[in-house]
Each structure stands twice: as structure tokens, then as C-alpha cells.
Amino acid sequence: MTDRPDEEIVLHGIAGSPGICIGKAYLVDKGGVDVVRKYRLSENRLESEKNRFRQAVQQAKEELHRILGDTPEELRDHARILESHLVLLKDKMLYGRTIEIIENEKVNADWALKKTVDRLRTMFESMADPYLKARAVDIVHVSERIMDHLTGDERVDIGKIEKRVILVARDLTPAETSQIQLEWIMGFVTARGGRTSHTSIIARSLQIPAVLGIEEATRVIHNDDIIIVDGTAGVVIVNPSEQTLLEAGNKMVLYEARRARMARESRVEARTVDGVRLEVMGNIELPEEVVSVIDYGGDGIGLYRTEFQYLARKSFPSEDEMYEKYKDVVDVMPDKPVTIRTLDINGDKAVVYGNGEYEANPALGLRAIRYCLQKPEVFKTQLRAIMRAAAHGKVRILIPMISCLEEIVATRRLIEEAAESLARENANFDPDLPLGIMIEVPSTVIMADNFAKEVDFFSIGTNDLIQYAMAIDRGNRLVAHLYSHLKPPVLRLLDIVSRAAAENDTPVYMCGEMAGDPLCTPFLVGLGIRELSMNPASIPIVKKIIRNLDSGQARAFRDKLLRQDSAEAVEGLIRSTYGDLLAEIVENGKEAEGADA
Ligand code: PEP
Ligand code: MG
């Protein structure tokens, strides 16, 4: 029995990953404290409602004890957080207050809990003390655990799903996304996340359609509802009519046909009409994705995000495990560059066995190279694995989040130490790998002329560079409308980097999402960036655009674009200059997907 009419509902969100799929919804969670509803209760039901709440608290407590019992010794920091949650379960402000609200306001326990949590969260969040702020996060986590028991909701283990479904979730953690099984998961819809959140990046690499940022997704969509996910348009249709289904089916066929045509053309190299050759490479998270880079005609791997091997497990991977994963990729393309980026955890990709400390601003915290330099043994293990894999192909090392010279110097020292230890063991390795840094922190842009002398190449990570330069959390739906790589300050930062690199003959590459946006290709060619790395599916379009550009004209265009003062003006100028070309290559594609021509 259903409590709502089966009418078609259209939900708009953020286009996270292109493509269309039609299938049954599978709810990973129901929506936590954010989405509960209020019911009034008669006097005689209050006692049983309070008992229902007490029982949920008891179940949450048992669950926490069980998890604590299973937590290995080396994860003691993580265990401490869970122990603090046990105490919070019976906290007067949480427990006592919820019981009071049920009694006084005669409402359901879920609503009472939500009200309590909202109040506590606001109270704690407005406090300046980082410790108290941290308690706000703990309170939300504890209450979500209670809420899961109140609503009978349990988080599903994504890795165990064995039917073809479309995932619907409040959010997917990077650890969960990395467990997605391609043969079962057709697409996904989330309430949170933006276009450059890691959920969205992985969806694009796996070529799974995804729509993110639909706040009401977990409320409106029910398990087993038939839904259409149009990841190109950023639209989800629930309970589609016959007619809508038919149209979506046609769109799907056209989309696949276009994808196949593009893949065929993608073998041709990316050389501008005046003969400038660009390398168009693929970004990967998992070794399996290397196949799609080859399928789409990629010239190598411009970014291998290694952190995914550290997620969804209980301890650090061993050197041999990492070596095998890197060698898997190198073996598939021994003659092409494989750029292995060292560990970029924390920020939005925390591992439970990491530092265990709560950080009020993780993106500004002990992330990436900062973390690695504090854990030299963890870092050296990875460096050794990379150098050993490098013996089998053309590997480069790329360091994320560099913000000052000291970090480059310290990294070089650890690379030398790792090489010396391998030499002592007579291991088969390459001691002489090109070392590059990611340009994703504004301080590094400012110092790019100096740093260009210290490293073998730059790779611009626009996803973070925009976040740090514009003060916009890249994963926050509420500010997603402000996040754009067409903003003039972003373009000017790129200009500073490319000039500094050219003056020092240091190659400059780009591996942020901007590299795969066809709108930006003329500007990037004009900047002199000669290697672009992107989601594999974007490679064919970008290559085709490059083949139609003249690099001299692109340089003149760059100068004009840098004089614009808004993202709208930038986009307007791109369209008025290159509109016909883009229409032919990109918009034609959309037409083929069935969008309005
Ligand atoms: C970037 O920041 O642009 C980048 C490529 O790194 P990541 O998206 O993994 O943070
Ligand atoms: Mg980054």
C-alpha cells in the first residue's frame, strides 16, 4: 500500500555525471534527522512513544558496544570518539530533553529528537571553542544512529548489493563510492554534494549517470520506485509516465550512439590546425578505470588518485599491495606517462585509522602532503611502492596540496631516503622519477616562479584551487552556484602559473575538472597548457575541439578573456568566439542525447 499518488514527479539537481538510466530506486538511507515529519499523539500513546525512544537509544548503545568490540587496537583514536558517543547517548541535553518534548508537546519521538538536535547543533555551532563545535558533529552522529533505530533504518552495505538498481542516498562517502559494483549500480541520486565532490568525480570516471544535490531525494523517492536519472540535464523523474519512459529510452539510445561515435574518433591525436600537439590524458581513482582511458583514446594517466586504496579498510595498505595496484596500471600502458599522485587523505576523504583528531576545518587541516610529512613512514612506504612500479614504465610522482617551499624540500628528502633504502635492498626500482606538484593552493600560485625551479612539472588542480581562492567549499550544495572555473580571478590565477612555468621551461599540466570542460579548451590552449587530464569520457570531445583550434588565435583569445570581469562575460565571449565550433562538437552531442535543439 502506498500513501501517495503514483504521479510523475520531476526533481532538479546538479548534473553530477552524464548519461541516462532507468531503473528501480534503492534507498541507502532514509534521510536521518534532517527529514523527519511531525505527528501529534493522543495522551494515551505518549508512554509507548517514550518507550520507543528509550528502546532506540538502547539499540544504539548495543550497536556502539558491538562496534567498539570489533575495533582493532591500532584504531584506538577512533574508538575514543565512539566511546564519547556512548556517553552522549544518555546526555541530559539530548536524552532528557527529547523525552520532555514528547511529553510536553505530545509529538512523535523522531520529531522530538530532531527538535532537540537542531537546538543543540545551533547552540554548539555558534560557540567559538573548536572543542565545543566538534561536539555538534558528535551529537548529530549520535542522534542519527538513534534515528536509524527509531525508523528501523539501517545503512546498506553498497558492496553487497546484487541487483540492478539506482542508489538514492543522503550522501555517499568516498569509501562507499569506491565500493560501487559496476555490474549492479546503474546510477545514483544524492541529497548532498556538488559537481566536483568526489562522489561526482567517481561517477563520471565509472560512467554512471548521477544527479546530486536533490535535497528532498530521500523523502520523495521510495524503495522500488521506477526512476529516470538524467545525469546530463541534472534531472530525476520519479514514477515516469509511459510517454516519459519512451522519451527517456530514446534519449538513452542516442546517448550511447554518440558515445560510441566519439570513442571511434578519439584515436586521432590532439594536434591544433597549426601543428601544436597536446596530450589528453585520463584521471583515474581505481586501476580498473585505466581501460576506459584507453578506450577513449587517452594519451596516458595525468592523475592517479591513490587515496581510494586507503579508504574502506581498517589499516594502511602494505607496500606490496600498493605496488601491485600501481603496476597493474603501468603494465597496461608501459609506454605512456602514468602520473601517480601521493596520498591525499583528510579534507573530504578521511580514513578512520588516520589521525583520529577532529578538525573543525578539514579542508584547511592536516590534509594530503601535510599529513604525509607528519607520517614519514606511511609516506615512504608509498614512495617505495611508486618507485618500484616505475621500473616497469614511465611513472611520474605528483604531490598534492603543496603550499610552501619547505614541503617540497622535505618531500625530496623523503624520496631520497626511500630510494636509498630500496638500493640497499637491491630492489628493482627507478630512482629518477619526474617530480611534480599540484597547484591548488593560492600561496603556491604566488610562488610559482620560485617553485618552477624546484620541480619537474606543475599540475593545476582547479577543483581545490577554486575552493581555496574563492572561499567556496567544493562539496557544499548551498554555495555550488558560486563555484565556477569561468570566474575571472580563477582565469587570472591560471595565467600567473602558466607564465611562471613558461619563463622557467617547466611544463604545466592541468588535472582539475576544468581540463575536461570543452568550453575552457580554447583558453587552456591559449595559456600554453600542453597536457590536459580529465574524466576519461571527456577525452574524445576535448581532443576534437583541440584539432579545430589555432594556437595563435587561442593566445589572442586568452588575452581578451583575461580582461573580462564576470563569469557571465567570460562565457559570453567564449560563445561568441567559439560558439559555432562548440555547437558542432558539443551541442550536436546534446541534440543526439535528445535535448531540445
Ligand atoms: C583538484 O583539486 O583539482 C584535483 C584534481 O584534486 P582532487 O579533486 O582529487 O582534490
Ligand atoms: Mg585537489
Coordinates of C-alpha atoms and ligand atoms in Angstrom, one line a residue:
M1 CA 0.0 0.0 0.0
T2 CA 1.3 3.4 -0.8
D3 CA 0.5 6.7 1.0
R4 CA 0.9 8.9 -2.1
P5 CA -0.4 9.1 -5.6
D6 CA 1.8 7.5 -8.3
E7 CA 2.0 10.7 -10.2
E8 CA 5.1 11.7 -12.1
I9 CA 7.4 13.9 -10.1
V10 CA 10.3 15.9 -11.6
L11 CA 13.2 16.7 -9.3
H12 CA 16.0 19.1 -10.3
G13 CA 19.5 18.8 -9.0
I14 CA 23.2 19.2 -10.0
A15 CA 24.3 17.3 -13.2
G16 CA 27.0 15.1 -11.5
S17 CA 27.8 12.7 -14.2
P18 CA 26.3 12.5 -17.7
G19 CA 24.2 9.7 -19.2
I20 CA 20.7 8.4 -18.6
C21 CA 19.5 5.4 -16.8
I22 CA 16.1 4.0 -16.0
G23 CA 15.6 1.6 -13.1
K24 CA 14.3 0.9 -9.6
A25 CA 15.4 3.1 -6.7
Y26 CA 17.3 1.6 -3.9
L27 CA 17.5 3.7 -0.8
V28 CA 20.8 3.6 1.1
D29 CA 19.3 5.5 4.0
K30 CA 16.0 7.3 4.6
G31 CA 17.3 10.8 5.4
G32 CA 18.4 11.0 9.1
V33 CA 17.4 13.8 11.4
D34 CA 17.1 16.3 8.6
V35 CA 13.9 14.9 7.1
V36 CA 11.6 13.6 9.8
R37 CA 7.9 14.7 10.0
K38 CA 5.9 15.8 12.9
Y39 CA 2.8 13.8 14.2
R40 CA 0.6 14.8 17.1
L41 CA -0.1 12.0 19.5
S42 CA -3.0 11.4 21.9
E43 CA -2.3 11.3 25.6
N44 CA -2.6 7.6 25.9
R45 CA 0.1 7.0 23.3
L46 CA 2.8 9.1 25.0
E47 CA 4.1 6.4 27.3
S48 CA 4.6 3.9 24.5
E49 CA 6.2 6.6 22.3
K50 CA 8.7 7.4 25.1
N51 CA 9.4 3.7 25.4
R52 CA 10.0 3.5 21.6
F53 CA 12.6 6.3 22.0
R54 CA 14.2 4.5 25.0
Q55 CA 14.4 1.3 23.1
A56 CA 16.1 3.0 20.1
V57 CA 18.7 4.6 22.5
Q58 CA 19.3 1.1 24.0
Q59 CA 19.7 -0.4 20.5
A60 CA 22.1 2.4 19.5
K61 CA 24.1 1.7 22.7
E62 CA 24.3 -2.0 22.0
E63 CA 25.4 -1.3 18.4
L64 CA 28.1 1.0 19.6
H65 CA 29.3 -1.6 22.1
R66 CA 29.4 -4.1 19.3
I67 CA 31.4 -1.8 17.0
L68 CA 33.8 -1.0 19.8
G69 CA 34.4 -4.7 20.5
D70 CA 35.3 -5.1 16.8
T71 CA 37.6 -2.1 16.7
P72 CA 41.2 -3.2 16.4
E73 CA 43.9 -2.0 18.8
E74 CA 45.5 0.3 16.3
L75 CA 42.3 2.3 15.8
R76 CA 42.3 3.5 19.4
D77 CA 41.7 7.1 18.4
H78 CA 38.6 6.2 16.5
A79 CA 37.4 4.1 19.4
R80 CA 37.7 7.1 21.7
I81 CA 35.3 9.0 19.5
L82 CA 32.8 6.1 19.7
E83 CA 33.2 6.0 23.5
S84 CA 32.3 9.6 23.7
H85 CA 29.2 8.8 21.7
L86 CA 28.2 6.2 24.3
V87 CA 28.3 8.9 26.9
L88 CA 26.3 11.3 24.7
L89 CA 23.5 8.8 24.3
K90 CA 22.4 9.4 27.8
D91 CA 23.3 13.1 27.9
K92 CA 20.6 15.1 29.6
M93 CA 20.5 17.7 26.9
L94 CA 19.9 15.1 24.3
Y95 CA 18.1 12.2 26.0
G96 CA 16.3 14.1 28.8
R97 CA 15.2 16.9 26.5
T98 CA 13.8 14.6 23.9
I99 CA 11.7 12.8 26.4
E100 CA 10.4 16.2 27.7
I101 CA 9.4 17.3 24.2
I102 CA 7.4 14.1 23.6
E103 CA 5.6 14.6 26.9
N104 CA 5.0 18.4 26.7
E105 CA 4.3 18.8 23.0
K106 CA 2.7 15.4 22.5
V107 CA 4.6 14.7 19.4
N108 CA 6.4 11.6 17.9
A109 CA 9.8 10.7 19.1
D110 CA 11.5 11.3 15.7
W111 CA 10.3 14.8 15.7
A112 CA 11.2 15.4 19.3
L113 CA 14.7 14.1 18.7
K114 CA 15.1 16.3 15.6
K115 CA 14.0 19.4 17.5
T116 CA 16.5 18.6 20.3
V117 CA 19.3 18.1 17.9
D118 CA 18.6 21.2 15.9
R119 CA 18.7 23.3 19.0
L120 CA 21.9 21.7 20.3
R121 CA 23.5 21.9 17.0
T122 CA 22.8 25.7 16.7
M123 CA 24.0 26.2 20.2
F124 CA 27.2 24.4 19.8
E125 CA 28.0 25.6 16.3
S126 CA 27.8 29.3 17.4
M127 CA 30.5 28.7 20.0
A128 CA 34.0 29.8 19.2
D129 CA 35.7 27.0 21.0
P130 CA 36.6 24.3 18.4
Y131 CA 36.2 21.5 21.0
L132 CA 32.5 22.5 21.6
K133 CA 32.0 22.9 17.9
A134 CA 33.2 19.3 17.5
R135 CA 30.6 18.2 19.9
A136 CA 27.9 19.4 17.5
V137 CA 29.2 16.9 14.9
D138 CA 29.2 14.2 17.5
I139 CA 25.6 15.0 18.6
V140 CA 24.4 14.8 15.0
H141 CA 26.1 11.4 14.6
V142 CA 24.7 10.0 17.8
S143 CA 21.2 11.2 17.0
E144 CA 21.4 9.8 13.5
R145 CA 22.3 6.5 15.0
I146 CA 19.3 6.7 17.3
M147 CA 17.1 7.9 14.5
D148 CA 18.1 4.9 12.3
H149 CA 16.8 2.6 15.1
L150 CA 13.6 4.7 15.6
T151 CA 12.8 4.5 11.9
G152 CA 14.0 0.9 11.6
D153 CA 16.6 2.2 9.1
E154 CA 19.9 0.7 8.6
R155 CA 22.6 1.8 6.3
V156 CA 23.1 -0.6 3.4
D157 CA 26.4 -2.1 2.6
I158 CA 26.8 -0.9 -1.0
G159 CA 29.4 -3.5 -1.8
K160 CA 26.8 -6.2 -1.1
I161 CA 24.0 -5.0 -3.4
E162 CA 23.4 -7.7 -6.0
K163 CA 20.6 -6.5 -8.1
R164 CA 20.5 -3.8 -10.8
V165 CA 19.4 -0.6 -9.0
I166 CA 19.8 3.1 -8.8
L167 CA 21.2 4.2 -5.5
V168 CA 19.4 7.0 -3.6
A169 CA 21.2 8.4 -0.6
R170 CA 21.6 11.5 1.6
D171 CA 25.2 11.3 0.7
L172 CA 27.8 8.7 -0.3
T173 CA 31.1 8.8 1.4
P174 CA 34.2 8.4 -0.8
A175 CA 34.7 5.0 0.9
E176 CA 31.2 3.9 -0.2
T177 CA 31.5 5.2 -3.7
S178 CA 34.7 3.3 -4.2
Q179 CA 32.8 0.1 -3.4
I180 CA 30.3 0.5 -6.2
Q181 CA 30.0 -2.6 -8.3
L182 CA 29.6 -1.6 -11.9
E183 CA 27.5 -4.5 -12.8
W184 CA 24.8 -3.7 -10.3
I185 CA 24.7 0.1 -9.8
M186 CA 23.2 1.8 -12.8
G187 CA 23.3 5.4 -11.4
F188 CA 22.8 7.4 -8.3
V189 CA 21.0 10.3 -6.8
T190 CA 22.1 12.1 -3.6
A191 CA 20.8 14.9 -1.5
R192 CA 24.2 16.4 -0.9
G193 CA 27.4 17.0 -2.9
G194 CA 28.4 19.3 -5.8
R195 CA 29.9 18.7 -9.3
T196 CA 33.4 18.5 -8.0
S197 CA 32.7 16.5 -4.9
H198 CA 34.5 13.1 -5.1
T199 CA 31.2 11.3 -5.4
S200 CA 30.6 13.1 -8.6
I201 CA 34.1 12.6 -9.9
I202 CA 34.0 8.9 -9.3
A203 CA 30.6 8.6 -11.0
R204 CA 32.0 10.3 -14.1
S205 CA 35.0 8.0 -14.2
L206 CA 32.8 5.0 -13.8
Q207 CA 30.5 6.4 -16.4
I208 CA 27.5 6.1 -14.2
P209 CA 24.8 8.8 -14.6
A210 CA 24.4 10.8 -11.3
V211 CA 22.4 13.7 -10.1
L212 CA 23.4 15.3 -6.9
G213 CA 22.1 18.0 -4.5
I214 CA 18.4 17.0 -4.6
E215 CA 17.6 17.9 -1.1
E216 CA 14.3 16.1 -1.0
A217 CA 15.6 12.9 -2.8
T218 CA 15.4 10.5 0.2
R219 CA 12.0 11.8 1.2
V220 CA 10.2 11.8 -2.2
I221 CA 11.8 8.7 -3.7
H222 CA 10.7 5.4 -2.1
N223 CA 12.4 2.0 -2.5
D224 CA 11.5 0.2 -5.7
D225 CA 10.0 3.4 -7.3
I226 CA 10.8 3.5 -11.0
I227 CA 13.0 6.5 -11.6
I228 CA 14.8 8.1 -14.6
V229 CA 18.2 9.7 -13.8
D230 CA 19.3 12.1 -16.4
G231 CA 22.8 13.0 -15.3
T232 CA 23.4 15.2 -18.3
A233 CA 20.4 17.5 -17.5
G234 CA 20.6 17.1 -13.7
V235 CA 17.0 15.8 -13.6
V236 CA 15.4 12.9 -11.8
I237 CA 11.9 11.8 -12.7
V238 CA 10.0 9.6 -10.2
N239 CA 7.1 7.4 -11.4
P240 CA 7.5 8.4 -15.0
S241 CA 4.5 8.2 -17.3
E242 CA 4.6 5.8 -20.4
Q243 CA 5.3 8.8 -22.6
T244 CA 8.2 10.0 -20.4
L245 CA 9.7 6.5 -20.3
L246 CA 9.5 6.3 -24.1
E247 CA 11.3 9.6 -24.5
A248 CA 14.0 8.7 -21.9
G249 CA 14.5 5.3 -23.7
N250 CA 15.1 7.2 -27.0
K251 CA 17.5 9.6 -25.3
M252 CA 19.4 6.7 -23.9
V253 CA 19.9 5.1 -27.2
L254 CA 21.0 8.3 -28.8
Y255 CA 23.4 9.0 -26.0
E256 CA 25.1 5.6 -26.3
A257 CA 25.3 6.0 -30.1
R258 CA 27.0 9.3 -29.7
R259 CA 29.4 7.9 -27.1
A260 CA 30.4 5.1 -29.4
R261 CA 30.9 7.5 -32.3
M262 CA 33.1 9.8 -30.2
A263 CA 35.1 6.8 -29.0
R264 CA 35.9 5.8 -32.6
E265 CA 37.1 9.3 -33.4
S266 CA 39.2 9.5 -30.2
R267 CA 42.1 7.6 -31.6
V268 CA 43.2 10.6 -33.7
E269 CA 45.8 12.7 -31.9
A270 CA 45.1 16.2 -30.5
R271 CA 47.1 18.5 -32.7
T272 CA 45.9 22.0 -33.4
V273 CA 45.5 23.2 -37.0
D274 CA 48.9 25.0 -36.8
G275 CA 50.6 21.8 -35.6
V276 CA 50.8 22.2 -31.8
R277 CA 50.5 18.8 -30.1
L278 CA 48.6 18.4 -26.8
E279 CA 48.5 15.3 -24.6
V280 CA 45.0 14.5 -23.5
M281 CA 45.1 12.2 -20.5
G282 CA 42.7 10.4 -18.1
N283 CA 42.2 10.8 -14.4
I284 CA 41.6 7.6 -12.5
E285 CA 40.9 6.5 -9.0
L286 CA 40.9 2.7 -9.4
P287 CA 43.3 0.6 -11.5
E288 CA 40.2 -0.8 -13.4
E289 CA 39.5 2.6 -14.9
V290 CA 42.7 2.6 -17.0
V291 CA 40.8 0.5 -19.5
S292 CA 38.3 3.3 -20.2
V293 CA 41.2 5.8 -20.6
I294 CA 42.5 3.6 -23.4
D295 CA 39.0 3.1 -24.9
Y296 CA 38.5 6.9 -25.0
G297 CA 41.9 7.5 -26.7
G298 CA 43.8 8.9 -23.7
D299 CA 47.5 9.6 -24.1
G300 CA 48.3 8.4 -20.6
I301 CA 47.3 8.9 -17.0
G302 CA 47.5 12.5 -15.8
L303 CA 46.2 11.8 -12.4
Y304 CA 46.0 8.6 -10.5
R305 CA 44.3 9.4 -7.2
T306 CA 45.8 6.8 -4.9
E307 CA 43.8 7.6 -1.8
F308 CA 41.0 5.3 -2.7
Q309 CA 43.2 2.3 -1.8
Y310 CA 43.4 3.7 1.7
L311 CA 39.6 4.1 2.2
A312 CA 37.1 1.4 3.3
R313 CA 39.7 -0.6 5.2
K314 CA 41.0 -0.9 8.8
S315 CA 44.7 -0.1 8.4
F316 CA 47.2 1.3 5.9
P317 CA 47.8 -0.8 2.8
S318 CA 51.2 -2.5 2.6
E319 CA 53.9 -1.5 0.2
D320 CA 53.4 -4.7 -1.8
E321 CA 49.6 -4.1 -2.1
M322 CA 50.2 -0.6 -3.4
Y323 CA 53.0 -1.7 -5.7
E324 CA 50.6 -4.3 -7.3
K325 CA 47.9 -1.7 -7.8
Y326 CA 50.3 0.8 -9.4
K327 CA 52.0 -1.9 -11.5
D328 CA 48.5 -3.0 -12.8
V329 CA 48.1 0.4 -14.3
V330 CA 51.7 0.8 -15.6
D331 CA 51.6 -2.7 -17.2
V332 CA 48.6 -1.6 -19.3
M333 CA 50.4 1.4 -20.6
P334 CA 54.1 0.9 -20.2
D335 CA 55.0 3.5 -22.9
K336 CA 52.7 6.2 -21.7
P337 CA 53.1 8.5 -18.8
V338 CA 51.4 7.4 -15.6
T339 CA 51.2 10.2 -13.0
I340 CA 50.8 8.8 -9.6
R341 CA 49.6 11.3 -7.0
T342 CA 50.7 10.6 -3.5
L343 CA 48.1 10.2 -0.7
D344 CA 45.6 13.0 -0.5
I345 CA 43.5 12.0 2.6
N346 CA 41.6 14.0 5.1
G347 CA 39.9 17.0 3.7
D348 CA 36.8 15.3 2.5
K349 CA 38.4 11.8 2.4
A350 CA 39.2 10.9 5.9
V351 CA 40.3 7.4 6.9
V352 CA 39.3 6.1 10.3
Y353 CA 42.8 5.0 11.1
G354 CA 44.2 8.4 10.0
N355 CA 44.9 11.0 12.7
G356 CA 41.7 10.4 14.7
E357 CA 41.6 14.1 15.6
Y358 CA 38.5 16.1 15.0
E359 CA 39.4 19.0 12.7
A360 CA 37.0 22.0 12.6
N361 CA 38.0 22.8 9.0
P362 CA 39.4 19.6 7.5
A363 CA 40.0 21.1 4.1
L364 CA 42.3 23.5 5.8
G365 CA 43.8 20.9 8.1
L366 CA 46.2 18.1 8.2
R367 CA 45.4 17.0 4.6
A368 CA 47.5 15.5 1.8
I369 CA 51.2 16.3 1.9
R370 CA 50.8 17.9 5.3
Y371 CA 49.6 14.6 6.6
C372 CA 52.3 12.6 4.8
L373 CA 55.1 14.7 6.1
Q374 CA 53.8 14.1 9.6
K375 CA 53.7 10.4 9.0
P376 CA 57.0 9.8 7.1
E377 CA 56.9 6.1 7.5
V378 CA 53.4 5.9 5.8
F379 CA 54.7 8.3 3.1
K380 CA 57.9 6.4 2.5
T381 CA 56.0 3.2 2.1
Q382 CA 54.0 4.7 -0.7
L383 CA 57.1 6.3 -2.3
R384 CA 58.9 3.0 -2.3
A385 CA 55.9 1.3 -3.9
I386 CA 55.7 4.0 -6.6
M387 CA 59.5 3.8 -7.4
R388 CA 59.2 0.0 -7.7
A389 CA 56.3 0.2 -10.1
A390 CA 58.2 2.9 -12.0
A391 CA 60.7 0.2 -13.1
H392 CA 58.0 -1.1 -15.4
G393 CA 57.0 2.0 -17.2
K394 CA 57.0 5.8 -17.4
V395 CA 55.9 6.9 -14.0
R396 CA 55.8 10.5 -12.5
I397 CA 55.3 11.4 -8.9
L398 CA 52.8 14.2 -8.2
I399 CA 52.4 15.8 -4.7
P400 CA 49.1 17.2 -3.7
M401 CA 48.3 20.4 -1.7
I402 CA 51.8 21.9 -1.7
S403 CA 51.6 25.3 -0.1
C404 CA 55.2 26.2 0.7
L405 CA 58.8 25.5 -0.3
E406 CA 59.6 23.6 2.9
E407 CA 57.1 20.9 1.8
I408 CA 58.9 20.4 -1.5
V409 CA 62.3 20.2 0.2
A410 CA 61.0 17.7 2.8
T411 CA 59.4 15.6 0.1
R412 CA 62.6 15.4 -1.9
R413 CA 64.5 14.3 1.2
L414 CA 62.0 11.5 1.9
I415 CA 62.1 10.4 -1.8
E416 CA 65.9 10.2 -1.5
E417 CA 65.6 8.2 1.7
A418 CA 63.1 5.8 0.1
A419 CA 65.4 5.4 -2.9
E420 CA 68.4 4.7 -0.6
S421 CA 66.5 2.1 1.3
L422 CA 65.5 0.4 -2.0
A423 CA 69.1 0.5 -3.2
R424 CA 70.3 -1.1 0.0
E425 CA 67.9 -4.0 -0.6
N426 CA 68.9 -4.3 -4.3
A427 CA 65.3 -3.8 -5.2
N428 CA 64.2 -3.3 -8.8
F429 CA 63.2 0.4 -8.9
D430 CA 63.6 3.6 -10.8
P431 CA 65.3 6.2 -8.6
D432 CA 64.9 9.1 -11.0
L433 CA 61.3 9.9 -11.5
P434 CA 60.0 13.3 -12.6
L435 CA 58.6 15.1 -9.5
G436 CA 55.7 17.4 -9.9
I437 CA 53.5 19.4 -7.6
M438 CA 49.8 20.1 -7.7
I439 CA 49.0 23.8 -8.0
E440 CA 45.8 24.0 -5.8
V441 CA 46.7 26.5 -3.1
P442 CA 46.8 30.2 -3.9
S443 CA 50.1 30.6 -2.0
T444 CA 51.7 28.2 -4.5
V445 CA 50.4 30.3 -7.4
I446 CA 52.0 33.3 -5.9
M447 CA 55.3 31.5 -5.5
A448 CA 55.0 29.6 -8.8
D449 CA 58.1 31.3 -10.4
N450 CA 60.3 30.1 -7.5
F451 CA 58.8 26.7 -7.2
A452 CA 59.1 26.2 -11.0
K453 CA 62.9 25.9 -10.4
E454 CA 62.4 23.2 -7.8
V455 CA 60.3 20.7 -9.6
D456 CA 60.0 18.9 -12.9
F457 CA 56.4 19.9 -13.7
F458 CA 53.2 21.6 -12.4
S459 CA 49.8 20.1 -12.5
I460 CA 46.9 22.6 -11.8
G461 CA 44.2 21.2 -9.6
T462 CA 41.4 23.6 -10.3
N463 CA 38.9 21.8 -8.0
D464 CA 40.8 22.8 -4.9
L465 CA 42.3 26.0 -6.3
I466 CA 38.8 27.4 -6.8
Q467 CA 37.8 26.3 -3.4
Y468 CA 40.8 27.9 -1.7
A469 CA 40.9 31.0 -3.8
M470 CA 37.2 31.8 -3.8
A471 CA 36.5 30.5 -0.2
I472 CA 33.8 28.1 -1.6
D473 CA 33.5 24.6 -0.1
R474 CA 33.6 22.5 -3.3
G475 CA 31.2 19.9 -1.7
N476 CA 28.6 22.4 -0.4
R477 CA 25.3 22.5 -2.3
L478 CA 24.4 25.8 -0.8
V479 CA 27.3 27.6 -2.4
A480 CA 27.5 25.5 -5.6
H481 CA 26.1 28.3 -7.6
L482 CA 29.1 30.4 -6.8
Y483 CA 31.6 27.7 -7.8
S484 CA 32.8 28.1 -11.4
H485 CA 36.0 27.8 -13.3
L486 CA 34.9 30.7 -15.5
K487 CA 35.3 33.3 -12.8
P488 CA 37.9 35.9 -13.8
P489 CA 40.0 35.5 -10.7
V490 CA 40.4 31.8 -11.5
L491 CA 41.5 32.6 -15.0
R492 CA 44.0 35.1 -13.8
L493 CA 45.5 32.7 -11.3
L494 CA 46.0 30.2 -14.2
D495 CA 47.6 32.9 -16.2
I496 CA 50.1 33.6 -13.4
V497 CA 51.0 29.9 -13.1
S498 CA 51.4 29.4 -16.9
R499 CA 53.6 32.5 -17.3
A500 CA 55.8 31.4 -14.3
A501 CA 56.1 27.9 -15.8
A502 CA 57.0 29.2 -19.3
E503 CA 59.7 31.5 -18.0
N504 CA 61.4 28.6 -16.3
D505 CA 60.7 26.0 -19.0
T506 CA 58.7 24.0 -16.5
P507 CA 55.9 22.0 -18.2
V508 CA 52.5 22.9 -16.8
Y509 CA 49.6 20.5 -16.9
M510 CA 46.0 20.6 -15.6
C511 CA 44.1 17.7 -14.0
G512 CA 41.2 19.5 -12.3
E513 CA 37.7 19.2 -13.7
M514 CA 38.2 22.4 -15.7
A515 CA 40.5 20.5 -18.0
G516 CA 37.6 18.4 -19.2
D517 CA 35.2 21.3 -19.8
P518 CA 35.0 21.9 -23.6
L519 CA 34.1 25.5 -23.0
C520 CA 37.5 26.1 -21.5
T521 CA 39.6 24.3 -24.1
P522 CA 40.4 27.3 -26.3
F523 CA 41.5 29.3 -23.2
L524 CA 43.7 26.5 -21.9
V525 CA 45.4 26.0 -25.3
G526 CA 45.9 29.8 -25.3
L527 CA 47.6 29.6 -21.9
G528 CA 50.1 27.2 -23.2
I529 CA 49.0 24.2 -21.2
R530 CA 50.1 21.2 -23.2
E531 CA 48.7 18.4 -21.2
L532 CA 45.1 18.2 -20.0
S533 CA 43.9 15.3 -17.8
M534 CA 40.2 14.6 -17.2
N535 CA 37.5 12.1 -16.8
P536 CA 38.0 9.5 -19.5
A537 CA 34.6 10.1 -21.1
S538 CA 35.5 13.8 -21.8
I539 CA 38.7 12.9 -23.7
P540 CA 37.2 12.5 -27.2
I541 CA 35.3 15.8 -27.2
V542 CA 38.3 17.8 -25.9
K543 CA 40.6 16.2 -28.4
K544 CA 38.2 17.0 -31.2
I545 CA 38.0 20.7 -30.1
I546 CA 41.8 20.9 -30.0
R547 CA 42.0 19.6 -33.5
N548 CA 39.9 22.5 -34.7
L549 CA 41.8 25.3 -32.9
D550 CA 44.6 27.5 -34.0
S551 CA 47.1 28.1 -31.1
G552 CA 47.9 31.7 -32.2
Q553 CA 44.3 32.7 -32.2
A554 CA 43.8 30.9 -28.9
R555 CA 46.6 33.1 -27.4
A556 CA 44.9 36.3 -28.6
F557 CA 41.7 34.9 -27.2
R558 CA 43.3 34.3 -23.8
D559 CA 44.3 37.9 -23.6
K560 CA 40.8 39.1 -24.3
L561 CA 39.2 36.6 -21.9
L562 CA 41.5 37.8 -19.1
R563 CA 40.1 41.3 -19.4
Q564 CA 36.5 40.2 -18.6
D565 CA 35.1 41.0 -15.2
S566 CA 32.4 38.3 -14.6
A567 CA 31.8 34.7 -15.3
E568 CA 28.9 35.6 -17.5
A569 CA 31.0 37.9 -19.6
V570 CA 33.6 35.1 -19.9
E571 CA 31.1 32.6 -21.0
G572 CA 29.5 35.2 -23.4
L573 CA 32.9 35.8 -25.0
I574 CA 33.7 32.1 -25.3
R575 CA 30.3 31.5 -27.0
S576 CA 30.6 34.5 -29.3
T577 CA 34.1 33.5 -30.4
Y578 CA 33.9 29.7 -30.4
G579 CA 30.2 29.1 -30.4
D580 CA 30.0 27.6 -33.8
L581 CA 32.7 25.1 -33.1
L582 CA 31.3 24.2 -29.7
A583 CA 27.8 23.9 -31.2
E584 CA 29.1 21.5 -33.8
I585 CA 31.0 19.3 -31.4
V586 CA 29.3 19.6 -28.0
E587 CA 25.7 20.8 -28.7
N588 CA 25.3 18.4 -31.5
G589 CA 26.1 15.8 -28.9
K590 CA 23.3 17.1 -26.7
E591 CA 21.0 17.1 -29.6
A592 CA 21.9 13.5 -30.1
E593 CA 21.1 12.9 -26.5
G594 CA 17.6 14.2 -27.2
A595 CA 17.8 17.6 -25.5
D596 CA 16.0 20.5 -27.1
A597 CA 17.9 21.5 -30.1
Ligands
PEP1 C1 41.9 19.2 -7.9 O1 41.8 19.7 -6.7 O2 41.6 19.8 -8.9 C2 42.3 17.8 -8.1 C3 42.5 17.3 -9.3 O3 42.4 17.0 -7.0 P1 41.2 16.4 -6.2 O4 39.9 16.6 -7.0 O5 41.5 14.9 -6.0 O6 41.2 17.1 -4.9
MG2 MG 42.8 18.5 -5.1

